N, CA, C and O of each residue as an XYZ file, in Angstrom:
636
protein
N      86.699    -40.693     42.361
C      85.733    -39.544     42.151
C      86.406    -38.254     41.754
O      87.452    -37.909     42.304
N      85.820    -37.518     40.790
C      86.197    -36.406     40.291
C      86.126    -35.239     41.302
O      85.161    -35.205     42.066
N      87.058    -34.299     41.362
C      87.091    -33.247     42.400
C      85.728    -32.404     42.409
O      85.197    -31.971     43.431
N      85.259    -32.246     41.125
C      84.059    -31.488     41.024
C      82.880    -32.286     41.550
O      81.980    -31.689     42.141
N      82.831    -33.560     41.376
C      81.852    -34.266     42.027
C      82.048    -34.269     43.584
O      81.015    -34.279     44.253
N      83.126    -34.263     44.170
C      83.263    -34.294     45.534
C      82.742    -32.855     46.159
O      82.142    -32.815     47.233
N      83.023    -31.728     45.408
C      82.571    -30.496     45.713
C      81.069    -30.403     45.677
O      80.466    -29.788     46.557
N      80.436    -31.016     44.652
C      78.962    -30.958     44.486
C      78.365    -31.796     45.686
O      77.329    -31.393     46.214
N      78.904    -32.804     46.080
C      78.312    -33.743     47.131
C      78.551    -32.894     48.463
O      77.616    -32.798     49.258
N      79.688    -32.319     48.713
C      79.905    -31.612     49.852
C      78.944    -30.463     49.969
O      78.657    -30.105     51.112
N      78.400    -29.827     48.938
C      77.457    -28.910     48.937
C      75.977    -29.324     48.913
O      75.093    -28.496     48.688
N      75.736    -30.565     49.140
C      74.522    -31.165     49.310
C      73.723    -31.583     48.020
O      72.524    -31.859     48.050
N      74.488    -31.603     46.902
C      73.862    -31.907     45.679
C      73.880    -33.400     45.572
O      74.689    -34.090     46.192
N      72.878    -33.927     44.688
C      72.707    -35.363     44.466
C      72.811    -35.698     43.086
O      72.540    -34.889     42.198
N      73.239    -36.998     42.852
C      73.191    -37.533     41.458
C      71.737    -37.930     41.045
O      71.041    -38.706     41.699
N      71.397    -37.380     40.013
C      69.836    -37.617     39.565
C      69.657    -39.073     39.290
O      68.573    -39.594     39.553
N      70.647    -39.780     38.776
C      70.549    -41.136     38.477
C      70.451    -42.100     39.762
O      70.195    -43.297     39.631
N      70.653    -41.552     40.895
C      70.463    -42.260     42.140
C      68.920    -42.232     42.463
O      68.467    -43.069     43.244
N      68.151    -41.344     41.913
C      66.689    -41.343     42.035
C      65.958    -42.034     40.996
O      64.853    -42.521     41.237
N      66.503    -42.109     39.849
C      65.894    -42.825     38.675
C      67.073    -43.130     37.644
O      67.550    -42.285     36.887
N      67.475    -44.470     37.727
C      68.581    -44.819     36.841
C      68.305    -44.979     35.334
O      69.175    -45.342     34.543
N      66.972    -44.667     34.971
C      66.635    -44.790     33.505
C      66.928    -43.394     32.832
O      67.006    -43.240     31.613
N      67.082    -42.389     33.775
C      67.412    -41.076     33.149
C      68.828    -41.223     32.482
O      69.718    -41.794     33.112
N      69.046    -40.756     31.308
C      70.294    -40.794     30.544
C      70.966    -39.446     30.824
O      70.271    -38.447     31.006
N      72.390    -39.396     30.866
C      73.194    -38.287     31.124
C      74.273    -38.211     29.997
O      74.969    -39.199     29.762
N      74.400    -37.181     29.380
C      75.484    -36.870     28.377
C      75.876    -35.474     28.565
O      75.384    -34.602     27.850
N      76.812    -35.177     29.566
C      77.017    -33.733     29.810
C      77.852    -33.156     28.685
O      78.986    -33.581     28.464
N      77.334    -32.255     28.024
C      77.976    -31.672     26.872
C      79.270    -30.875     27.211
O      80.200    -30.775     26.411
N      79.266    -30.316     28.454
C      80.421    -29.606     28.840
C      81.568    -30.430     29.427
O      82.573    -29.903     29.903
N      81.377    -31.681     29.372
C      82.419    -32.710     29.627
C      82.977    -33.317     28.258
O      83.583    -34.385     28.162
N      82.695    -32.537     27.332
C      83.086    -32.916     25.914
C      83.562    -31.713     25.284
O      83.760    -30.689     25.938
N      83.775    -31.799     23.905
C      84.014    -30.566     23.032
C      82.627    -30.338     22.160
O      82.529    -29.450     21.313
N      81.651    -31.193     22.461
C      80.490    -30.963     21.672
C      79.475    -29.942     22.364
O      78.437    -30.261     22.942
N      79.964    -28.686     22.197
C      79.318    -27.493     22.822
C      79.732    -26.253     22.186
O      80.726    -26.270     21.460
N      79.058    -25.145     22.383
C      79.394    -23.950     21.694
C      80.772    -23.399     21.939
O      81.308    -22.562     21.213
N      81.331    -23.958     23.072
C      82.726    -23.522     23.377
C      83.825    -24.338     22.611
O      84.957    -23.876     22.471
N      83.461    -25.561     22.119
C      84.253    -26.510     21.594
C      85.418    -26.887     22.494
O      86.529    -27.164     22.042
N      85.109    -26.885     23.828
C      86.119    -27.162     24.876
C      85.446    -28.090     25.970
O      84.259    -27.975     26.275
N      86.272    -28.984     26.514
C      85.837    -29.663     27.668
C      85.871    -28.716     28.890
O      86.966    -28.293     29.260
N      84.779    -28.370     29.516
C      84.860    -27.559     30.611
C      84.684    -28.142     31.981
O      84.979    -27.526     33.005
N      84.215    -29.298     31.956
C      83.886    -30.073     33.190
C      84.847    -31.191     33.432
O      84.576    -31.963     34.351
N      85.933    -31.383     32.733
C      86.839    -32.489     32.951
C      86.183    -33.834     32.831
O      85.491    -34.126     31.856
N      86.421    -34.689     33.883
C      85.800    -36.092     33.761
C      84.496    -36.209     34.304
O      84.055    -37.343     34.493
N      83.797    -35.199     34.590
C      82.412    -35.281     35.194
C      81.536    -36.050     34.307
O      81.472    -35.753     33.115
N      80.824    -37.061     34.822
C      79.831    -37.817     33.903
C      78.514    -37.872     34.508
O      77.569    -38.303     33.849
N      78.358    -37.460     35.745
C      77.101    -37.476     36.413
C      76.409    -36.122     36.471
O      77.092    -35.098     36.471
N      75.021    -36.072     36.523
C      74.338    -34.867     36.706
C      73.904    -34.595     38.085
O      73.126    -35.373     38.637
N      74.372    -33.490     38.713
C      73.991    -33.232     40.109
C      72.998    -32.049     40.227
O      73.040    -31.082     39.466
N      72.184    -32.177     41.137
C      71.195    -31.156     41.416
C      70.828    -30.999     42.939
O      71.240    -31.808     43.770
N      70.110    -30.024     43.237
C      69.465    -29.997     44.537
C      68.425    -31.240     44.559
O      67.771    -31.587     43.576
N      68.375    -31.824     45.773
C      67.544    -32.966     45.923
C      66.086    -32.845     45.408
O      65.529    -33.776     44.825
N      65.542    -31.740     45.634
C      64.079    -31.623     45.052
C      64.095    -31.609     43.624
O      63.146    -32.124     43.032
N      64.998    -31.114     43.012
C      65.016    -30.935     41.466
C      65.291    -32.470     41.054
O      64.600    -32.973     40.168
N      66.226    -33.160     41.651
C      66.468    -34.677     41.308
C      65.158    -35.479     41.389
O      64.816    -36.289     40.528
N      64.504    -35.208     42.416
C      63.142    -35.842     42.703
C      62.132    -35.557     41.685
O      61.449    -36.469     41.219
N      61.994    -34.283     41.299
C      61.078    -33.902     40.219
C      61.502    -34.581     38.962
O      60.648    -35.273     38.408
N      62.590    -34.501     38.467
C      63.115    -35.139     37.238
C      62.914    -36.591     37.231
O      62.644    -37.143     36.164
N      63.037    -37.375     38.496
C      62.644    -38.801     38.529
C      61.251    -38.923     38.277
O      60.842    -39.811     37.529
N      60.420    -38.056     38.870
C      59.005    -38.150     38.784
C      58.578    -38.013     37.257
O      57.748    -38.773     36.757
N      59.162    -37.057     36.600
C      58.995    -36.797     35.183
C      59.206    -38.083     34.398
O      58.368    -38.504     33.601
N      60.496    -38.760     34.685
C      60.825    -39.960     33.970
C      59.825    -41.101     34.198
O      59.494    -41.873     33.298
N      59.355    -41.161     35.481
C      58.366    -42.250     35.731
C      57.056    -42.057     34.833
O      56.517    -42.967     34.203
N      56.644    -40.766     34.874
C      55.478    -40.368     34.035
C      55.770    -40.803     32.573
O      55.026    -41.599     32.000
N      56.849    -40.275     31.992
C      57.248    -40.523     30.658
C      57.259    -42.074     30.334
O      56.771    -42.549     29.308
N      57.824    -42.743     31.252
C      57.847    -44.313     31.008
C      56.544    -44.983     30.999
O      56.337    -46.035     30.394
N      55.633    -44.319     31.716
C      54.106    -44.789     31.658
C      53.611    -44.585     30.301
O      52.999    -45.474     29.709
N      53.860    -43.421     29.777
C      53.307    -42.971     28.550
C      53.921    -43.788     27.359
O      53.222    -44.217     26.441
N      55.183    -43.959     27.433
C      55.980    -44.718     26.366
C      57.286    -45.249     26.951
O      58.231    -44.496     27.189
N      57.317    -46.583     27.181
C      58.406    -47.078     27.939
C      59.761    -47.075     27.136
O      60.779    -47.515     27.669
N      59.770    -46.612     25.945
C      61.024    -46.525     25.112
C      61.699    -45.042     25.278
O      62.810    -44.786     24.814
N      60.926    -44.127     25.970
C      61.411    -42.716     26.040
C      62.183    -42.496     27.291
O      61.844    -43.084     28.318
N      63.229    -41.662     27.270
C      64.062    -41.377     28.340
C      64.314    -39.878     28.308
O      64.343    -39.239     27.256
N      64.505    -39.323     29.577
C      65.035    -37.980     29.644
C      66.558    -38.209     29.425
O      67.155    -39.202     29.841
N      67.163    -37.115     28.681
C      68.473    -37.175     28.380
C      69.029    -35.837     28.765
O      68.705    -34.832     28.132
N      69.920    -35.784     29.864
C      70.350    -34.597     30.446
C      71.750    -34.242     29.831
O      72.715    -35.006     29.811
N      71.709    -32.905     29.307
C      72.956    -32.470     28.724
C      73.701    -31.431     29.614
O      74.871    -31.120     29.393
N      73.007    -30.943     30.569
C      73.817    -30.005     31.440
C      72.884    -29.939     32.754
O      71.659    -30.066     32.738
N      73.702    -29.711     33.925
C      73.098    -29.746     35.204
C      73.781    -28.558     35.993
O      73.860    -27.422     35.526
N      74.236    -28.904     37.157
C      74.997    -27.958     37.950
C      76.223    -27.461     37.273
O      76.962    -28.276     36.721
N      76.493    -26.237     37.269
C      77.583    -25.610     36.656
C      78.342    -24.776     37.588
O      77.780    -23.912     38.261
N      79.668    -25.018     37.657
C      80.467    -24.144     38.580
C      80.557    -22.729     37.996
O      80.520    -22.494     36.788
N      80.671    -21.860     38.908
C      80.701    -20.317     38.575
C      81.840    -20.090     37.638
O      81.732    -19.389     36.632
N      82.940    -20.705     37.997
C      84.221    -20.576     37.036
C      83.891    -20.951     35.551
O      84.356    -20.340     34.590
N      83.078    -21.972     35.469
C      82.752    -22.321     34.037
C      81.690    -21.318     33.388
O      81.669    -21.095     32.178
N      80.794    -20.722     34.321
C      79.899    -19.706     33.866
C      80.740    -18.538     33.439
O      80.366    -17.896     32.458
N      81.736    -18.225     34.014
C      82.624    -17.147     33.513
C      83.341    -17.495     32.150
O      83.464    -16.638     31.276
N      83.751    -18.623     32.020
C      84.296    -19.053     30.679
C      83.285    -18.961     29.604
O      83.602    -18.510     28.504
N      82.088    -19.363     29.864
C      81.124    -19.312     28.858
C      80.657    -17.833     28.557
O      80.298    -17.502     27.427
N      80.681    -16.982     29.601
C      80.265    -15.514     29.415
C      81.345    -14.985     28.481
O      81.030    -14.346     27.476
N      82.633    -15.244     28.800
C      83.641    -14.596     28.003
C      83.677    -15.253     26.572
O      84.077    -14.620     25.595
N      83.255    -16.502     26.501
C      83.302    -17.083     25.169
C      82.272    -16.518     24.278
O      82.326    -16.875     23.101
N      81.325    -15.682     24.641
C      80.321    -15.043     23.953
C      80.601    -13.560     23.864
O      79.714    -12.789     23.499
N      81.808    -13.144     24.189
C      82.075    -11.802     24.281
C      81.947    -10.867     22.898
O      82.002     -9.638     22.854
N      81.786    -11.667     21.934
C      81.419    -10.891     20.521
C      79.960    -10.486     20.539
O      79.560     -9.671     19.706
N      79.165    -10.991     21.413
C      77.639    -10.553     21.332
C      77.514     -9.462     22.443
O      78.177     -9.456     23.480
N      76.561     -8.528     22.079
C      76.362     -7.506     23.034
C      75.585     -8.085     24.172
O      74.843     -9.049     23.986
N      75.742     -7.486     25.432
C      75.235     -8.052     26.692
C      73.762     -8.601     26.624
O      73.378     -9.664     27.111
N      73.000     -7.675     25.924
C      71.476     -7.874     25.824
C      71.311     -9.170     25.016
O      70.345     -9.900     25.237
N      72.202     -9.464     24.112
C      72.115    -10.756     23.409
C      72.706    -12.048     24.107
O      72.222    -13.180     24.081
N      73.827    -11.637     24.716
C      74.605    -12.698     25.494
C      73.723    -13.279     26.576
O      73.761    -14.503     26.699
N      72.935    -12.587     27.378
C      72.155    -13.010     28.436
C      71.004    -14.059     28.020
O      70.469    -14.827     28.820
N      70.728    -13.981     26.753
C      69.740    -14.938     26.209
C      70.268    -16.449     26.332
O      69.500    -17.400     26.477
N      71.632    -16.564     26.259
C      72.436    -17.850     26.248
C      73.064    -18.248     27.550
O      73.041    -19.403     27.976
N      73.601    -17.278     28.132
C      74.539    -17.417     29.439
C      74.163    -16.366     30.391
O      74.214    -15.181     30.059
N      73.785    -16.743     31.566
C      73.456    -15.694     32.597
C      74.763    -15.016     33.032
O      75.814    -15.656     33.059
N      74.702    -13.812     33.349
C      75.858    -13.106     33.662
C      76.331    -13.625     34.943
O      75.576    -13.588     35.914
N      77.605    -14.144     35.044
C      78.177    -14.740     36.102
C      78.237    -13.771     37.390
O      78.263    -14.261     38.519
N      78.254    -12.599     37.212
C      78.099    -11.645     38.438
C      76.943    -11.930     39.223
O      76.961    -11.909     40.454
N      75.897    -12.208     38.507
C      74.647    -12.397     39.149
C      74.353    -13.878     39.522
O      73.447    -14.151     40.309
N      75.089    -14.778     38.976
C      74.870    -16.196     39.132
C      73.735    -16.706     38.219
O      73.001    -15.917     37.624
N      73.613    -17.997     38.127
C      72.762    -18.652     37.339
C      72.023    -19.857     38.161
O      72.642    -20.534     38.981
N      70.809    -20.035     37.898
C      70.226    -21.237     38.525
C      70.937    -22.563     38.301
O      70.811    -23.521     39.063
N      71.720    -22.557     37.165
C      72.673    -23.724     36.957
C      73.684    -23.731     38.020
O      74.086    -24.810     38.456
N      74.127    -22.618     38.473
C      75.243    -22.643     39.507
C      74.750    -23.133     40.946
O      75.560    -23.457     41.816
N      73.473    -23.163     41.123
C      73.013    -23.677     42.339
C      72.306    -24.987     42.237
O      71.728    -25.425     43.232
N      72.307    -25.632     41.133
C      71.801    -27.001     40.989
C      70.277    -27.094     40.826
O      69.601    -28.054     41.197
N      69.809    -25.973     40.220
C      68.334    -26.003     40.070
C      67.958    -25.858     38.520
O      66.785    -25.619     38.232
N      68.812    -25.979     37.629
C      68.496    -25.889     36.211
C      68.998    -27.058     35.539
O      69.974    -27.655     35.993
N      68.354    -27.467     34.396
C      68.703    -28.565     33.521
C      68.514    -28.338     32.110
O      67.493    -27.777     31.714
N      69.374    -28.712     31.354
C      69.276    -28.692     29.952
C      69.053    -30.174     29.536
O      69.852    -31.052     29.859
N      67.940    -30.411     28.811
C      67.601    -31.828     28.465
C      66.809    -31.868     27.125
O      66.347    -30.875     26.564
N      66.716    -33.186     26.681
C      65.950    -33.448     25.648
C      65.322    -34.876     25.873
O      65.446    -35.411     26.975
N      64.726    -35.430     24.964
C      64.223    -36.847     25.014
C      65.117    -37.754     24.138
O      65.629    -37.318     23.107
N      65.284    -38.939     24.538
C      65.998    -40.026     23.780
C      65.279    -41.270     23.777
O      64.375    -41.481     24.587
N      65.642    -42.130     22.883
C      65.061    -43.492     22.874
C      65.699    -44.398     23.936
O      66.562    -43.947     24.690
N      65.297    -45.629     24.002
C      65.853    -46.554     25.075
C      67.457    -46.755     24.828
O      68.230    -47.087     25.726
N      67.773    -46.549     23.715
C      69.312    -46.754     23.358
C      70.062    -45.511     23.671
O      71.288    -45.500     23.558
N      69.398    -44.461     24.057
C      70.083    -43.123     24.455
C      70.351    -42.253     23.258
O      71.117    -41.291     23.321
N      69.662    -42.632     22.086
C      69.906    -41.686     20.920
C      68.750    -40.622     21.084
O      67.560    -40.913     21.198
N      69.274    -39.356     21.081
C      68.374    -38.148     21.150
C      67.477    -38.172     19.942
O      67.837    -38.503     18.813
N      66.251    -37.780     20.302
C      65.234    -37.495     19.342
C      65.517    -36.242     18.673
O      66.190    -35.380     19.237
N      65.018    -36.073     17.430
C      65.251    -34.898     16.549
C      64.290    -33.844     17.101
O      63.074    -34.031     17.130
N      64.854    -32.784     17.517
C      64.111    -31.572     18.069
C      64.265    -30.379     17.098
O      63.843    -29.272     17.433
N      64.846    -30.574     15.928
C      64.874    -29.515     14.969
C      66.260    -28.795     14.950
O      66.617    -28.267     13.897
N      66.953    -28.750     15.904
C      68.331    -28.217     16.059
C      69.033    -28.811     16.967
O      68.464    -29.509     17.806
N      70.440    -28.642     16.972
C      71.294    -29.287     17.935
C      71.472    -28.577     19.225
O      70.908    -27.499     19.415
N      72.179    -29.095     20.061
C      72.429    -28.603     21.463
C      73.350    -27.319     21.294
O      74.281    -27.302     20.488
N      73.053    -26.342     22.036
C      73.793    -25.051     22.009
C      73.726    -24.330     20.796
O      74.647    -23.557     20.529
N      72.663    -24.483     19.930
C      72.480    -23.812     18.807
C      71.991    -22.365     19.057
O      70.917    -22.154     19.621
N      72.781    -21.401     18.635
C      72.576    -19.996     18.904
C      71.717    -19.289     17.845
O      71.295    -18.138     17.962
N      71.507    -20.094     16.808
C      70.791    -19.478     15.635
C      69.280    -19.292     15.975
O      68.784    -19.842     16.958
N      68.546    -18.475     15.104
C      67.164    -18.132     15.363
C      66.312    -19.414     15.460
O      65.343    -19.501     16.213
N      66.761    -20.462     14.600
C      65.903    -21.717     14.605
C      65.705    -22.259     15.940
O      64.771    -23.041     16.122
N      66.480    -21.930     16.897
C      66.520    -22.448     18.207
C      65.493    -21.763     19.150
O      65.205    -22.276     20.231
N      64.996    -20.706     18.765
C      64.003    -19.770     19.534
C      62.631    -20.357     19.285
O      62.151    -20.474     18.158
N      62.007    -20.731     20.445
C      60.534    -21.084     20.324
C      59.659    -20.130     19.705
O      58.693    -20.541     19.063
N      59.909    -18.788     19.836
C      59.071    -17.824     19.207
C      59.056    -17.801     17.696
O      58.221    -17.153     17.065
N      59.951    -18.486     17.169
C      60.038    -18.424     15.677
C      59.675    -19.875     15.135
O      59.815    -20.115     13.936
N      59.264    -20.726     15.911
C      59.035    -22.007     15.568
C      57.947    -22.172     14.374
O      58.146    -22.976     13.463
N      56.858    -21.409     14.431
C      55.901    -21.522     13.290
C      56.529    -20.979     12.011
O      56.319    -21.537     10.934
N      57.291    -19.903     12.118
C      58.099    -19.490     10.898
C      58.787    -20.537     10.326
O      58.603    -20.738      9.125
N      59.625    -21.322     11.009
C      60.552    -22.363     10.578
C      59.667    -23.616     10.109
O      60.038    -24.313      9.164
N      58.625    -23.840     10.727
C      57.600    -24.968     10.260
C      57.077    -24.642      8.869
O      56.954    -25.477      7.972
N      56.799    -23.418      8.780
C      56.022    -22.981      7.558
C      57.156    -22.961      6.337
O      56.813    -23.275      5.198
N      58.303    -22.636      6.589
C      59.408    -22.748      5.666
C      59.845    -24.106      5.352
O      60.470    -24.337      4.317
N      59.537    -25.043      6.223
C      60.134    -26.324      6.022
C      61.479    -26.668      6.799
O      61.919    -27.816      6.867
N      62.017    -25.689      7.310
C      63.392    -25.721      7.964
C      63.185    -26.719      9.230
O      64.080    -27.450      9.655
N      62.027    -26.652      9.707
C      61.578    -27.568     10.890
C      60.491    -28.489     10.448
O      59.630    -28.102      9.657
N      60.507    -29.700     10.940
C      59.423    -30.660     10.545
C      58.790    -31.163     11.889
O      57.862    -31.973     11.869
Protein backbone atom coordinates (compact mmCIF):
# COMPACT_ATOMS: atom_id res chain seq x y z
CA UNK A 1 0.00 0.00 0.00
CA UNK A 2 1.28 3.46 -0.97
CA UNK A 3 2.22 5.84 1.88
CA UNK A 4 -0.30 8.35 0.55
CA UNK A 5 -3.03 5.69 0.77
CA UNK A 6 -2.04 4.87 4.33
CA UNK A 7 -2.23 8.53 5.28
CA UNK A 8 -5.65 8.93 3.65
CA UNK A 9 -7.01 5.86 5.46
CA UNK A 10 -5.54 7.03 8.78
CA UNK A 11 -7.45 10.29 8.29
CA UNK A 12 -10.73 8.43 7.80
CA UNK A 13 -10.97 8.64 4.02
CA UNK A 14 -12.42 5.77 2.01
CA UNK A 15 -11.83 4.26 -1.42
CA UNK A 16 -14.83 5.16 -3.60
CA UNK A 17 -14.66 1.82 -5.42
CA UNK A 18 -15.37 0.03 -2.14
CA UNK A 19 -18.85 1.63 -2.36
CA UNK A 20 -19.36 0.98 -6.08
CA UNK A 21 -16.78 -0.95 -8.07
CA UNK A 22 -18.21 0.11 -11.43
CA UNK A 23 -16.85 3.63 -10.90
CA UNK A 24 -13.67 4.01 -12.97
CA UNK A 25 -10.57 5.78 -11.65
CA UNK A 26 -7.74 7.31 -13.69
CA UNK A 27 -5.93 9.75 -11.40
CA UNK A 28 -4.33 12.26 -13.74
CA UNK A 29 -1.86 13.43 -11.10
CA UNK A 30 -0.52 9.86 -10.82
CA UNK A 31 0.70 10.32 -14.38
CA UNK A 32 2.21 13.04 -16.53
CA UNK A 33 -1.14 13.62 -18.31
CA UNK A 34 -1.93 16.88 -16.48
CA UNK A 35 -1.11 20.57 -16.72
CA UNK A 36 2.05 20.10 -14.63
CA UNK A 37 3.31 17.31 -16.94
CA UNK A 38 4.56 15.57 -13.76
CA UNK A 39 3.48 12.63 -11.64
CA UNK A 40 2.53 14.32 -8.38
CA UNK A 41 0.86 11.37 -6.62
CA UNK A 42 3.40 8.60 -7.11
CA UNK A 43 1.82 5.15 -7.29
CA UNK A 44 -1.62 6.17 -6.00
CA UNK A 45 -4.31 4.49 -8.12
CA UNK A 46 -7.40 4.74 -5.89
CA UNK A 47 -9.70 7.71 -5.31
CA UNK A 48 -10.19 8.53 -1.64
CA UNK A 49 -12.95 10.69 -0.21
CA UNK A 50 -14.86 11.51 2.93
CA UNK A 51 -17.33 8.65 3.43
CA UNK A 52 -20.39 10.79 2.63
CA UNK A 53 -18.88 11.90 -0.68
CA UNK A 54 -18.04 8.29 -1.65
CA UNK A 55 -21.61 7.26 -0.81
CA UNK A 56 -23.03 10.06 -2.97
CA UNK A 57 -20.79 9.17 -5.90
CA UNK A 58 -21.89 5.53 -5.58
CA UNK A 59 -25.50 6.71 -5.62
CA UNK A 60 -24.88 8.75 -8.78
CA UNK A 61 -23.29 5.70 -10.42
CA UNK A 62 -26.31 3.54 -9.54
CA UNK A 63 -28.63 6.18 -11.05
CA UNK A 64 -26.46 6.46 -14.16
CA UNK A 65 -26.39 2.67 -14.58
CA UNK A 66 -30.19 2.56 -14.47
CA UNK A 67 -30.37 5.22 -17.20
CA UNK A 68 -27.71 3.61 -19.39
CA UNK A 69 -25.85 0.49 -18.25
CA UNK A 70 -22.90 1.30 -20.52
CA UNK A 71 -22.05 4.60 -18.76
CA UNK A 72 -19.67 4.99 -15.84
CA UNK A 73 -18.27 7.79 -13.76
CA UNK A 74 -14.57 8.26 -14.45
CA UNK A 75 -12.69 9.98 -11.64
CA UNK A 76 -9.66 12.04 -12.59
CA UNK A 77 -8.89 13.60 -9.20
CA UNK A 78 -10.01 13.14 -5.62
CA UNK A 79 -8.28 13.92 -2.32
CA UNK A 80 -5.17 15.98 -2.92
CA UNK A 81 -2.40 16.49 -0.35
CA UNK A 82 -1.69 20.11 0.54
CA UNK A 83 1.93 19.60 -0.58
CA UNK A 84 0.64 18.85 -4.09
CA UNK A 85 -1.65 21.88 -3.90
CA UNK A 86 1.45 24.01 -3.33
CA UNK A 87 3.21 22.47 -6.35
CA UNK A 88 0.19 23.19 -8.54
CA UNK A 89 -0.07 26.75 -7.21
CA UNK A 90 3.56 27.41 -7.99
CA UNK A 91 3.21 25.71 -11.38
CA UNK A 92 0.76 28.43 -12.42
CA UNK A 93 2.89 31.30 -11.12
CA UNK A 94 2.87 33.00 -14.52
CA UNK A 95 -0.84 33.72 -14.00
CA UNK A 96 -1.97 36.59 -11.80
CA UNK A 97 -3.57 35.37 -8.56
CA UNK A 98 -7.08 36.40 -9.71
CA UNK A 99 -6.67 34.08 -12.72
CA UNK A 100 -4.77 31.34 -10.91
CA UNK A 101 -7.54 30.79 -8.35
CA UNK A 102 -9.88 29.79 -11.18
CA UNK A 103 -7.81 26.62 -11.63
CA UNK A 104 -6.15 25.92 -8.28
CA UNK A 105 -7.22 27.07 -4.83
CA UNK A 106 -4.68 29.02 -2.88
CA UNK A 107 -2.98 26.41 -0.67
CA UNK A 108 -2.81 28.92 2.19
CA UNK A 109 -6.59 28.65 2.38
CA UNK A 110 -6.81 24.97 1.52
CA UNK A 111 -9.08 23.38 -1.02
CA UNK A 112 -12.01 21.03 -0.66
CA UNK A 113 -9.77 18.62 -2.61
CA UNK A 114 -7.43 18.68 0.41
CA UNK A 115 -10.23 17.43 2.65
CA UNK A 116 -11.62 14.65 0.47
CA UNK A 117 -14.73 16.57 -0.55
CA UNK A 118 -14.07 17.41 -4.21
CA UNK A 119 -13.92 15.33 -7.34
CA UNK A 120 -12.87 15.96 -10.92
CA UNK A 121 -14.72 13.54 -13.14
CA UNK A 122 -16.27 12.81 -16.48
CA UNK A 123 -18.31 10.04 -18.05
CA UNK A 124 -16.89 7.01 -19.80
CA UNK A 125 -18.17 3.93 -21.59
CA UNK A 126 -18.09 0.41 -20.15
CA UNK A 127 -14.53 -0.05 -21.46
CA UNK A 128 -13.34 3.03 -19.52
CA UNK A 129 -12.98 5.29 -22.59
CA UNK A 130 -13.85 8.87 -21.68
CA UNK A 131 -16.72 10.44 -23.60
CA UNK A 132 -15.90 13.55 -25.64
CA UNK A 133 -16.71 16.60 -23.55
CA UNK A 134 -15.23 19.11 -25.98
CA UNK A 135 -11.87 19.65 -24.33
CA UNK A 136 -9.33 17.63 -22.41
CA UNK A 137 -8.59 17.34 -18.73
CA UNK A 138 -6.83 20.35 -17.19
CA UNK A 139 -7.55 22.50 -20.23
CA UNK A 140 -6.88 26.09 -19.15
CA UNK A 141 -8.18 27.65 -22.37
CA UNK A 142 -11.44 29.61 -22.73
CA UNK A 143 -13.08 26.60 -24.40
CA UNK A 144 -13.12 24.89 -20.99
CA UNK A 145 -15.28 27.61 -19.40
CA UNK A 146 -19.00 26.74 -19.27
CA UNK A 147 -19.86 30.45 -19.63
CA UNK A 148 -18.44 30.39 -23.17
CA UNK A 149 -20.09 27.13 -24.26
CA UNK A 150 -22.65 28.75 -26.55
CA UNK A 151 -19.97 30.83 -28.26
CA UNK A 152 -17.92 27.70 -29.03
CA UNK A 153 -20.99 25.74 -30.10
CA UNK A 154 -21.91 28.56 -32.51
CA UNK A 155 -18.39 28.64 -33.96
CA UNK A 156 -18.27 24.85 -34.34
CA UNK A 157 -15.29 24.49 -31.98
CA UNK A 158 -17.60 22.41 -29.73
CA UNK A 159 -20.16 19.93 -31.00
